[in-house]
PDB file of C-alpha atoms and ligand atoms in Angstrom:
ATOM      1  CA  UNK A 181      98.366  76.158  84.773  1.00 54.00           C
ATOM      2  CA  UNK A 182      97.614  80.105  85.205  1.00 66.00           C
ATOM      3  CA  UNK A 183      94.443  78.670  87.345  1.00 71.00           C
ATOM      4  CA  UNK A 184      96.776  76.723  89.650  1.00 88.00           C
ATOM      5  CA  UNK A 185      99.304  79.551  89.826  1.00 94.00           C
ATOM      6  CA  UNK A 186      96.747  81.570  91.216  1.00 97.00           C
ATOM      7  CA  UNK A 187      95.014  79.305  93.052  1.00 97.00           C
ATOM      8  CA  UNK A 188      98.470  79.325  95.214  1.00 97.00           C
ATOM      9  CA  UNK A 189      98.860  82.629  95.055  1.00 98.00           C
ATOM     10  CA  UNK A 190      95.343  82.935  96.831  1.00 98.00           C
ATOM     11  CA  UNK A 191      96.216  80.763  99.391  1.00 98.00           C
ATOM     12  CA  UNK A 192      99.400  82.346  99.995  1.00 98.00           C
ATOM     13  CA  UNK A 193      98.049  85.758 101.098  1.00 98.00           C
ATOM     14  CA  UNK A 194      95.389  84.107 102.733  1.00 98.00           C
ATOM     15  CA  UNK A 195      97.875  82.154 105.030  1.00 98.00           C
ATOM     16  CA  UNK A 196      99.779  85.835 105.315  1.00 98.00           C
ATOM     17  CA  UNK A 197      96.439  87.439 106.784  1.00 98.00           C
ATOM     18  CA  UNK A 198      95.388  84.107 109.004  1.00 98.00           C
ATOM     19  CA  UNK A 199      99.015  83.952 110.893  1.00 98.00           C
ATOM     20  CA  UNK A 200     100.045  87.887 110.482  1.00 98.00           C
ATOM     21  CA  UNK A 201     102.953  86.733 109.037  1.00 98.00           C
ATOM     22  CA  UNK A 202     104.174  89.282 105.861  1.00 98.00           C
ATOM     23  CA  UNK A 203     104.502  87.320 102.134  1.00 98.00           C
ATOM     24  CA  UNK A 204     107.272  88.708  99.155  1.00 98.00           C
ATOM     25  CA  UNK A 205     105.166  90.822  96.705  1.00 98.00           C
ATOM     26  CA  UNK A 206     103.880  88.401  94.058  1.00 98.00           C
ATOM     27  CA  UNK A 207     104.804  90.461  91.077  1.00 98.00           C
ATOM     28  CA  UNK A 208     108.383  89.452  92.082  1.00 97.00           C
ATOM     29  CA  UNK A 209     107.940  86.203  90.682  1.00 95.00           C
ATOM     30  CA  UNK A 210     105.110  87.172  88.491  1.00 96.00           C
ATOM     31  CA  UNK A 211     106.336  90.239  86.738  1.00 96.00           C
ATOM     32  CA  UNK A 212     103.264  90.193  84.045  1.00 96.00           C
ATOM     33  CA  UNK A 213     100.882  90.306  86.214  1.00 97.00           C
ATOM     34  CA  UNK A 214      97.694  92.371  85.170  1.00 96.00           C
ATOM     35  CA  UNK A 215      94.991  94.107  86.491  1.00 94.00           C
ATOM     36  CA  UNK A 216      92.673  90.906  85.383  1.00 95.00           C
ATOM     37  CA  UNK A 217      94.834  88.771  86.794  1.00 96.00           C
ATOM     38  CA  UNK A 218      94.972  90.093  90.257  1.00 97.00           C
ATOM     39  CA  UNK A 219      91.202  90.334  90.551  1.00 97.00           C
ATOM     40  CA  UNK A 220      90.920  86.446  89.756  1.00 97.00           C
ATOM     41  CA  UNK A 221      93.719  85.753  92.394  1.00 98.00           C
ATOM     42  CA  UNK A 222      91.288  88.410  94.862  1.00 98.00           C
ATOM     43  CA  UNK A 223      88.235  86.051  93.781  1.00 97.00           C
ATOM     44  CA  UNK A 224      90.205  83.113  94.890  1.00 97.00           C
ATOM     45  CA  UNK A 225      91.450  84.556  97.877  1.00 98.00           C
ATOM     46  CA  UNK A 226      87.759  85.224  99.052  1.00 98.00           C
ATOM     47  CA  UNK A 227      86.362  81.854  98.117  1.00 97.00           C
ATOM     48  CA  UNK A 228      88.995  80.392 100.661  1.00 97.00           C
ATOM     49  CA  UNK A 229      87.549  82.556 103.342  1.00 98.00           C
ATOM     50  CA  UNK A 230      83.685  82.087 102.258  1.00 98.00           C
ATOM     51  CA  UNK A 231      84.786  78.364 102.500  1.00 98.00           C
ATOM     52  CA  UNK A 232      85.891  78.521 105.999  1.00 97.00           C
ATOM     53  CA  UNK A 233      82.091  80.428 106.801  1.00 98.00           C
ATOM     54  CA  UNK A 234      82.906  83.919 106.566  1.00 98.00           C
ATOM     55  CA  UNK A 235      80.156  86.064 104.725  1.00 98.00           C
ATOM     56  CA  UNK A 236      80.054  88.968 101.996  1.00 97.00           C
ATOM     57  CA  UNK A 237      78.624  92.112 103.215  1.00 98.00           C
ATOM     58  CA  UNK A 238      79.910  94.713 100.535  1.00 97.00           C
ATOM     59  CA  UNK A 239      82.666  96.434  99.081  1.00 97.00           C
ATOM     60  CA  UNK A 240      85.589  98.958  99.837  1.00 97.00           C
ATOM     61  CA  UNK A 241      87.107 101.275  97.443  1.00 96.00           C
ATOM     62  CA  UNK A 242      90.918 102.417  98.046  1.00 94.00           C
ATOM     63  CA  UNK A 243      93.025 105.021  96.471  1.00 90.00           C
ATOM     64  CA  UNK A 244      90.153 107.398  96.139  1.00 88.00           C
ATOM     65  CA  UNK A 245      92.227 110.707  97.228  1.00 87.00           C
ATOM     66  CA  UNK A 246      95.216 112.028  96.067  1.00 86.00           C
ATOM     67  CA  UNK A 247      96.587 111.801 100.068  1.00 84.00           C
ATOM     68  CA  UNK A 248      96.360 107.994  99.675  1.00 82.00           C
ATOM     69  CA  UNK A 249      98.026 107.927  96.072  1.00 86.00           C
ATOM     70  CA  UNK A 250     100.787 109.526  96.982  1.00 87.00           C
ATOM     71  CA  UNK A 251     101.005 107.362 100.343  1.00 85.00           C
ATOM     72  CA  UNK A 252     101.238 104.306  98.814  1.00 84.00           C
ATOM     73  CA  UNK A 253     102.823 104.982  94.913  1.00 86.00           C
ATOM     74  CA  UNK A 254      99.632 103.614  92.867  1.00 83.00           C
ATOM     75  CA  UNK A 255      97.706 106.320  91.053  1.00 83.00           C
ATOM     76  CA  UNK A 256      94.067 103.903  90.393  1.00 83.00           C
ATOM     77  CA  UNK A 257      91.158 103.623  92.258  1.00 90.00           C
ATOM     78  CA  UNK A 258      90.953  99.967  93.509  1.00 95.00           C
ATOM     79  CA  UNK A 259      88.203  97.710  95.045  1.00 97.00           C
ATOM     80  CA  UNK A 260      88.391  94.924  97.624  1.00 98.00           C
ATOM     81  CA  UNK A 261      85.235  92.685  99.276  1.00 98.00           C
ATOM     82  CA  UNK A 262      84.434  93.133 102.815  1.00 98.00           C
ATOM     83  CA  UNK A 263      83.549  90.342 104.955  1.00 98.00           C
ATOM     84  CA  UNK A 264      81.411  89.792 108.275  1.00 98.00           C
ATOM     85  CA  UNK A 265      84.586  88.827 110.025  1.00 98.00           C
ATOM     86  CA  UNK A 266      86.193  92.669 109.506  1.00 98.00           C
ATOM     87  CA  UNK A 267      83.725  93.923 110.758  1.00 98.00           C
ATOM     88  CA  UNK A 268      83.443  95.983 114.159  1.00 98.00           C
ATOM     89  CA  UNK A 269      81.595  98.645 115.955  1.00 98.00           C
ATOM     90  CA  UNK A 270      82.588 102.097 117.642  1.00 98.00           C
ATOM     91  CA  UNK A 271      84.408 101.520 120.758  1.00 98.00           C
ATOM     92  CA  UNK A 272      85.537  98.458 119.807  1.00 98.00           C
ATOM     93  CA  UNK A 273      89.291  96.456 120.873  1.00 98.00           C
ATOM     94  CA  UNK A 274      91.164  95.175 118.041  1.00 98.00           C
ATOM     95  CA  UNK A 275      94.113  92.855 118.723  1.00 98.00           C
ATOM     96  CA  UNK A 276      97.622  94.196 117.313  1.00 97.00           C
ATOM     97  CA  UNK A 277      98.887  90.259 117.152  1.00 97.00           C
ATOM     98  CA  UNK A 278      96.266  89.956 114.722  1.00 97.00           C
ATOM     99  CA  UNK A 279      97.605  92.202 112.229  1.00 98.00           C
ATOM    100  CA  UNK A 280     100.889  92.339 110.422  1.00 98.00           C
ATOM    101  CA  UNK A 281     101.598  96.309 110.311  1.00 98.00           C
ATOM    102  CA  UNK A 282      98.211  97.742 110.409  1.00 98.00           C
ATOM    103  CA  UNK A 283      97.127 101.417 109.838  1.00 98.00           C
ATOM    104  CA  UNK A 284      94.138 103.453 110.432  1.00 98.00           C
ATOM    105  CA  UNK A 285      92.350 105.946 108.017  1.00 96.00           C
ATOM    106  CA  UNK A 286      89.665 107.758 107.544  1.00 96.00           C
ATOM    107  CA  UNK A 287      86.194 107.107 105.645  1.00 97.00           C
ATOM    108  CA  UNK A 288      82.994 107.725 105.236  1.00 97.00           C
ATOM    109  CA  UNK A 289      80.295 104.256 104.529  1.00 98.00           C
ATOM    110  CA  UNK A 290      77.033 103.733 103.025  1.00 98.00           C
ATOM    111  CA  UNK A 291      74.412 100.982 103.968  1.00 98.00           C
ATOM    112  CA  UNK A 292      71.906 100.142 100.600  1.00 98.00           C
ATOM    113  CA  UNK A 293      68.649 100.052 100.754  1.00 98.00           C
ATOM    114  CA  UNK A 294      68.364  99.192  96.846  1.00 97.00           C
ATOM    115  CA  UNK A 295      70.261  97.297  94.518  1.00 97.00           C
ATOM    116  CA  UNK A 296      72.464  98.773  91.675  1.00 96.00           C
ATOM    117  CA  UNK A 297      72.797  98.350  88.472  1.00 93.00           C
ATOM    118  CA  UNK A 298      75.961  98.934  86.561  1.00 91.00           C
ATOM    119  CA  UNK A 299      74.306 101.855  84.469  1.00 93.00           C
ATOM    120  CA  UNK A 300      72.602 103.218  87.873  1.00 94.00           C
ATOM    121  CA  UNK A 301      72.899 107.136  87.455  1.00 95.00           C
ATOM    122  CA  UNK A 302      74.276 109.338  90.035  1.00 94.00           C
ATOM    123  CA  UNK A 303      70.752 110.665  91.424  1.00 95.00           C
ATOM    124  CA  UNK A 304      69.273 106.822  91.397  1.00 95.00           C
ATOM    125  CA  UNK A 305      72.993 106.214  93.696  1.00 96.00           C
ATOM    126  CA  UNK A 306      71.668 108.584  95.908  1.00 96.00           C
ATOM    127  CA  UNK A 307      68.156 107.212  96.643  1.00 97.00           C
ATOM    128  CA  UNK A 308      69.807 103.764  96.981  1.00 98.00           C
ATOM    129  CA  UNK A 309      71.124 105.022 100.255  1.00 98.00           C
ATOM    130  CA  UNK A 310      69.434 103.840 103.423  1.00 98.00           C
ATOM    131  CA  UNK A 311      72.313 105.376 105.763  1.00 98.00           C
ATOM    132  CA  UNK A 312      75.681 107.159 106.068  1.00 98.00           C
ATOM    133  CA  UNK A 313      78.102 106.158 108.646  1.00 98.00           C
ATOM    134  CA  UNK A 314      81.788 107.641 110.312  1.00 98.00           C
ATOM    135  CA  UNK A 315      84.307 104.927 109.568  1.00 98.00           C
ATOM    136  CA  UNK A 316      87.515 103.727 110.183  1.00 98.00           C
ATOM    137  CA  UNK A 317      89.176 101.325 107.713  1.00 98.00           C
ATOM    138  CA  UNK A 318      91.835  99.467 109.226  1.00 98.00           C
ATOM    139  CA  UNK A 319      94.602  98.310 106.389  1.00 98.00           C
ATOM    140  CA  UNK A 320      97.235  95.935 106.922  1.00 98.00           C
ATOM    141  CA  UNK A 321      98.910  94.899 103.743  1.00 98.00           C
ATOM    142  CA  UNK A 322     100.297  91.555 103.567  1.00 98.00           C
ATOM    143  CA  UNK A 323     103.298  92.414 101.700  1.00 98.00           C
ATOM    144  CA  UNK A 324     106.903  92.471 103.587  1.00 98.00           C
ATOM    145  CA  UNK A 325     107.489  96.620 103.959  1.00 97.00           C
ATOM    146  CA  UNK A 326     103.861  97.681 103.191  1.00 96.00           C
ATOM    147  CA  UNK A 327     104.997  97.756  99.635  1.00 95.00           C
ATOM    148  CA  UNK A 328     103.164  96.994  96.564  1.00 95.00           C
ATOM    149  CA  UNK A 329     102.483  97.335  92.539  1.00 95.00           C
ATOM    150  CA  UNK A 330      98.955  98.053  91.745  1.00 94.00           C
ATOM    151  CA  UNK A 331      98.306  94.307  90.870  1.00 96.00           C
ATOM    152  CA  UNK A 332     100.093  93.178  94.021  1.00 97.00           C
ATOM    153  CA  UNK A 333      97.471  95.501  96.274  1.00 97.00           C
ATOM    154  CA  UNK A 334      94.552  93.956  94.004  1.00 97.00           C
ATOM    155  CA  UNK A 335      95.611  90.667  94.702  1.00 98.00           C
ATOM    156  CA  UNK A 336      95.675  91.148  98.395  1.00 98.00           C
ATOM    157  CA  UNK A 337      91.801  92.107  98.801  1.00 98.00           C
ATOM    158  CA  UNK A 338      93.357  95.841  98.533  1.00 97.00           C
ATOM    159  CA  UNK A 339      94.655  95.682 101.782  1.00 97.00           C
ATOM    160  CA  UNK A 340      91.200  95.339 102.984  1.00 98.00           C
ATOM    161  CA  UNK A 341      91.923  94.199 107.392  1.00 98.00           C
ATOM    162  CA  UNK A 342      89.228  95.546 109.370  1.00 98.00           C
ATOM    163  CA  UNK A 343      86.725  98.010 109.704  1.00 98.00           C
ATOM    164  CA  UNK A 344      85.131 100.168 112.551  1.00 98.00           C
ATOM    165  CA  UNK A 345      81.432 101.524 111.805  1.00 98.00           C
ATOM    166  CA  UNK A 346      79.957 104.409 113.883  1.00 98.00           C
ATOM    167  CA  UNK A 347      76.341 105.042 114.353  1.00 98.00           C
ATOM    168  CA  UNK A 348      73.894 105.231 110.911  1.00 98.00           C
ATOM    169  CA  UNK A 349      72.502 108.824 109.887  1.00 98.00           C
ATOM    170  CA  UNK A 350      69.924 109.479 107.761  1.00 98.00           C
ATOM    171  CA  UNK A 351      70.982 110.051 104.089  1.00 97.00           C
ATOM    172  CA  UNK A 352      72.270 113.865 103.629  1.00 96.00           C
ATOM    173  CA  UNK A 353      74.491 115.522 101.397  1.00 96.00           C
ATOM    174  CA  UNK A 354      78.376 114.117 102.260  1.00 97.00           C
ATOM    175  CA  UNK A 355      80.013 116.137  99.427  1.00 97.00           C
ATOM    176  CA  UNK A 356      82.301 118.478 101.565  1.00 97.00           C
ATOM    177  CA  UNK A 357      82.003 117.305 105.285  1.00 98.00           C
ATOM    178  CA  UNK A 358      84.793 118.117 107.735  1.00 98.00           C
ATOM    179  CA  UNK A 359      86.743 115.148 108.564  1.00 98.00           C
ATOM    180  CA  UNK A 360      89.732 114.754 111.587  1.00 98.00           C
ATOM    181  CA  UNK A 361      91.288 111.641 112.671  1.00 98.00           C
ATOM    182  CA  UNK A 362      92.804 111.941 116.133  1.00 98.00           C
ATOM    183  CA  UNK A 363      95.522 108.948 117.848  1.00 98.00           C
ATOM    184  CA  UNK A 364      95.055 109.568 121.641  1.00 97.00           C
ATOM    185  CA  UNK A 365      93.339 112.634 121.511  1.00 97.00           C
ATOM    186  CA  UNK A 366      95.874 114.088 119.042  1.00 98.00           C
ATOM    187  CA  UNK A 367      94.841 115.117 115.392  1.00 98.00           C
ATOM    188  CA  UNK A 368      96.896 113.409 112.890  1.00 98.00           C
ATOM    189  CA  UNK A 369      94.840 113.892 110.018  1.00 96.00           C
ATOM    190  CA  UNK A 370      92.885 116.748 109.049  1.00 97.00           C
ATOM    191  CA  UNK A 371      90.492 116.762 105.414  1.00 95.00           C
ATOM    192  CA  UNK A 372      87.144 117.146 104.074  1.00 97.00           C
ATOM    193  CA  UNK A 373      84.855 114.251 102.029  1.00 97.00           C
ATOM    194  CA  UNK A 374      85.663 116.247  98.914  1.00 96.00           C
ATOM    195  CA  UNK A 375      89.058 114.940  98.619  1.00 95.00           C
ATOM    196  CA  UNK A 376      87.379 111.266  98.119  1.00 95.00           C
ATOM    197  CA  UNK A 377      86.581 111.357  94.282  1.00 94.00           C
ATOM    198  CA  UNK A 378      85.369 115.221  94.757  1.00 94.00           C
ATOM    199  CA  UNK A 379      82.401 113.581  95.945  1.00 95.00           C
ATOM    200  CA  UNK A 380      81.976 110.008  97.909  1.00 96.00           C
ATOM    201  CA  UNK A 381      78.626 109.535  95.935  1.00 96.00           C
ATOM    202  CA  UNK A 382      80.741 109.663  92.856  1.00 94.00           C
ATOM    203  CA  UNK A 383      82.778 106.524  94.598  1.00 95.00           C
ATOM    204  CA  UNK A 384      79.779 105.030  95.339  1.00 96.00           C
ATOM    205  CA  UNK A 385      78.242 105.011  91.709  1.00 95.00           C
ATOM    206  CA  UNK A 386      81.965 103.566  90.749  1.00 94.00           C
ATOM    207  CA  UNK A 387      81.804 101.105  93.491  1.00 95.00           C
ATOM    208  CA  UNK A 388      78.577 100.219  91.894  1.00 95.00           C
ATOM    209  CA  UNK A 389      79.983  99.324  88.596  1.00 94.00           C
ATOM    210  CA  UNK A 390      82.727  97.886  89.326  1.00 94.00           C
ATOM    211  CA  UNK A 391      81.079  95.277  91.501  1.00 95.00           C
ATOM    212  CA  UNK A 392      78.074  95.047  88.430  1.00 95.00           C
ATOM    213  CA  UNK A 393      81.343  94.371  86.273  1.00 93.00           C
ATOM    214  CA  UNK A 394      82.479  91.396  88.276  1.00 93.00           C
ATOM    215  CA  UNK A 395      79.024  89.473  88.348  1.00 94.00           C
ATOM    216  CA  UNK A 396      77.864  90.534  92.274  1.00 94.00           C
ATOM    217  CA  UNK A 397      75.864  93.701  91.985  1.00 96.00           C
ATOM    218  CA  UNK A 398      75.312  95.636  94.858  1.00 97.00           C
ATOM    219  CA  UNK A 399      72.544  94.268  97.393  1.00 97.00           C
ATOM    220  CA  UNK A 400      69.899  96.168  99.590  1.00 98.00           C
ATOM    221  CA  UNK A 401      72.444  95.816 103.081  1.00 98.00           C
ATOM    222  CA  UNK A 402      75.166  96.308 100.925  1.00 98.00           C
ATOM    223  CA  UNK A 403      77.995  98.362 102.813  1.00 98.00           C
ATOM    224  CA  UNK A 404      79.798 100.300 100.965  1.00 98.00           C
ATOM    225  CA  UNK A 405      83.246 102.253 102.277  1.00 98.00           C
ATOM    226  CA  UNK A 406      84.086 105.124  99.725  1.00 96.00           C
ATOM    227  CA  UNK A 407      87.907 105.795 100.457  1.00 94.00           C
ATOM    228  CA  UNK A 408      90.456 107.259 102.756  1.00 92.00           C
ATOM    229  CA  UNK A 409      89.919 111.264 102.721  1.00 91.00           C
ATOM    230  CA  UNK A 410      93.214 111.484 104.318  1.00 92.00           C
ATOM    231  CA  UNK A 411      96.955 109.273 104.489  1.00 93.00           C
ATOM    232  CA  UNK A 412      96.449 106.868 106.587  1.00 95.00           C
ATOM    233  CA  UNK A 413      98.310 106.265 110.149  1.00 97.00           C
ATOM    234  CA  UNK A 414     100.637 103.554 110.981  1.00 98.00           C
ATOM    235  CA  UNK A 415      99.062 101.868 114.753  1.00 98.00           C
ATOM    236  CA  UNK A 416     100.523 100.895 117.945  1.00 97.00           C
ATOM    237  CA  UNK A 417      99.070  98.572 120.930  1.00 97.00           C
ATOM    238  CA  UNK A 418      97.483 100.271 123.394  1.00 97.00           C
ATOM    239  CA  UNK A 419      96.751 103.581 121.225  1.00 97.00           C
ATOM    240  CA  UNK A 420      93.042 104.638 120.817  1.00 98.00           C
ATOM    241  CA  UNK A 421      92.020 106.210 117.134  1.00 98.00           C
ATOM    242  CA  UNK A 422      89.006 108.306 116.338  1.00 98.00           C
ATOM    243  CA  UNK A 423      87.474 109.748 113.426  1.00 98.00           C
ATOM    244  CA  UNK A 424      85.150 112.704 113.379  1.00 98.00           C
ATOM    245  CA  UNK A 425      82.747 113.642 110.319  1.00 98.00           C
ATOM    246  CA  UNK A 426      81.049 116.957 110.308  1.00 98.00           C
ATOM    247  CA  UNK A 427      77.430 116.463 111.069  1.00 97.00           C
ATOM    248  CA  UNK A 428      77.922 112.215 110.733  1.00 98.00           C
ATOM    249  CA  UNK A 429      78.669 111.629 114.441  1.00 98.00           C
ATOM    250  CA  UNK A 430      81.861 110.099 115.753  1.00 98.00           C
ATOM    251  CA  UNK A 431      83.229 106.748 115.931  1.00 98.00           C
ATOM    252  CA  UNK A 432      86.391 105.054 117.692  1.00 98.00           C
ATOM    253  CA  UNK A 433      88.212 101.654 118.484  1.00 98.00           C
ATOM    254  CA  UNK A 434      91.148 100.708 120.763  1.00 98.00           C
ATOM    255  CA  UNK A 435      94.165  98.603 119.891  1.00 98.00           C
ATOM    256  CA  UNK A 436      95.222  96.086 122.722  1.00 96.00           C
ATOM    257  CA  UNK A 437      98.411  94.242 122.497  1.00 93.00           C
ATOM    258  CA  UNK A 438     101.783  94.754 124.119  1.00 80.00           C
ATOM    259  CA  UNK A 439     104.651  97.155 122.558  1.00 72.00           C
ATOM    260  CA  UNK A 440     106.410  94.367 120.800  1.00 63.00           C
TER     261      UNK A 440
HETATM  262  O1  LIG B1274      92.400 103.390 100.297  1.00 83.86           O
HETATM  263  C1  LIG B1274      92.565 102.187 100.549  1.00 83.86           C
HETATM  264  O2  LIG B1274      91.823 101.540 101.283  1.00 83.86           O
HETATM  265  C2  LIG B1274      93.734 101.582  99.853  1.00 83.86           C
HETATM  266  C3  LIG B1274      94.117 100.246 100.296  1.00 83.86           C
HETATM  267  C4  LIG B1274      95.256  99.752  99.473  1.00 83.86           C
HETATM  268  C5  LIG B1274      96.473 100.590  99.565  1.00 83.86           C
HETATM  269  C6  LIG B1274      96.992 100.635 100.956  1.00 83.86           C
HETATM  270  O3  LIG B1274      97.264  99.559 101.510  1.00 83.86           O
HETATM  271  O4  LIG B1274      97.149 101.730 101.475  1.00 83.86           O
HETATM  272 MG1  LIG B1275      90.457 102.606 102.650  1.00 83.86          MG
END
């Protein structure tokens, strides 16, 4: 009965995302719903879209800063799967009509060149990396108002949308790198990698278990994004976004669409 429950639930925010068309938060009708329970409806809500061909290419963490807590009310760190179709390179055009109310913010990524093991230890987390990239995450809840309980923003893949890779680096130390997101030229966010768990390797080592924990290890090609640095920043067609890391490069997308 649960099984089905869920098994709508899925499809439900799956629909939301396909037609950019905004669903009632779930824990209105499902007021007990748990942490466990919102990471089954997740699993089911990615099985729909590995049925229709798309693939798994890693994980994101959310809610790794305080900036983000506070943005969006839900004090734990979170974890969502990322897909092939998210996925996008610097200077690329993302479609507004695609996305219900989406926002830009600011992270840093890993590519794996190992696997990890749940009990990996931070220094083994640290050879596993075979690059560090600029990102931009682009989040689009599928919730009416952007607004969520933690097992709401589970259910929905963690808001997961889109993201925008820059160039790979070599592996270096990311542990208190100057970070500014600008819209149009214009900085509207302004931070340092510190502010993502103190230390992104420290969200990668927790990205690590929790995927371990839910039977799908991380893989050599694994990407990884560690967590917004910064709030993140509502978008509008036509506006272009960057994100600069200290010593990581730069990386940047455009948002076509007309002003609706
Ligand atoms: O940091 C994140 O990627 C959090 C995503 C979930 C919360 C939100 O939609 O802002
Ligand atoms: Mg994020």
């Amino acid at each position: 009965m649960t099984h089905t429950r869920y098994s709508g639930y899925a499809r439900a925010l799956d629909t939301a995302a396909r037609t950019a068309t905004p669903i009632a938060q779930l824990t209105l009708t499902e007021p007990g719903l748990d942490r466990a329970g919102a990471l089954e409806i997740q699993r089911l809500l990615m099985e729909e879209r590995y049925m229709r061909g798309e693939r798994r290419i890693g994980l994101k963490l959310g809610l790794t800063s305080v900036a983000k807590m506070r943005q969006v009310g839900v004090n734990e760190v979170i974890w969502g799967r990322l897909t092939d179709a998210m996925l996008f390179h610097d200077a690329a055009e993302l479609a507004f009509s695609a996305y219900i109310h989406p926002r830009a913010e600011p992270e840093i990524a890993f590519i794996l060149k190992r696997s990890l093991p749940a009990d990996a230890s931070l220094s083994e987390t640290a050879l596993a990396i075979e690059a560090v990239l600029p990102a931009i995450e682009i989040i689009d809840s599928r919730y009416e108002n952007f607004v969520f309980s933690e097992a709401d923003v589970i259910a929905d893949n963690c808001s997961a949308a889109a993201v925008v890779l820059g160039n790979p680096v070599a592996p270096r130390d990311v542990g208190n790198l100057g970070m500014v997101m600008r819209l149009d030229g214009r900085v509207a966010q302004l931070g340092s990698s510190a502010a993502i768990l103190g230390h992104p390797l420290r969200a990668l080592l927790r990205a690590a278990r929790l995927a371990a924990d839910a039977g799908e290890p991380l893989q050599p090609g694994d990407i990884v994004l560690a967590g917004a640095a910064m709030a993140a920043e509502p978008l509008r067609p036509g506006a272009y976004v960057s994100v600069e890391v200290q010593d990581l490069g730069r990386v940047g997308f455009t948002v076509s669409g007309e002003t609706p």
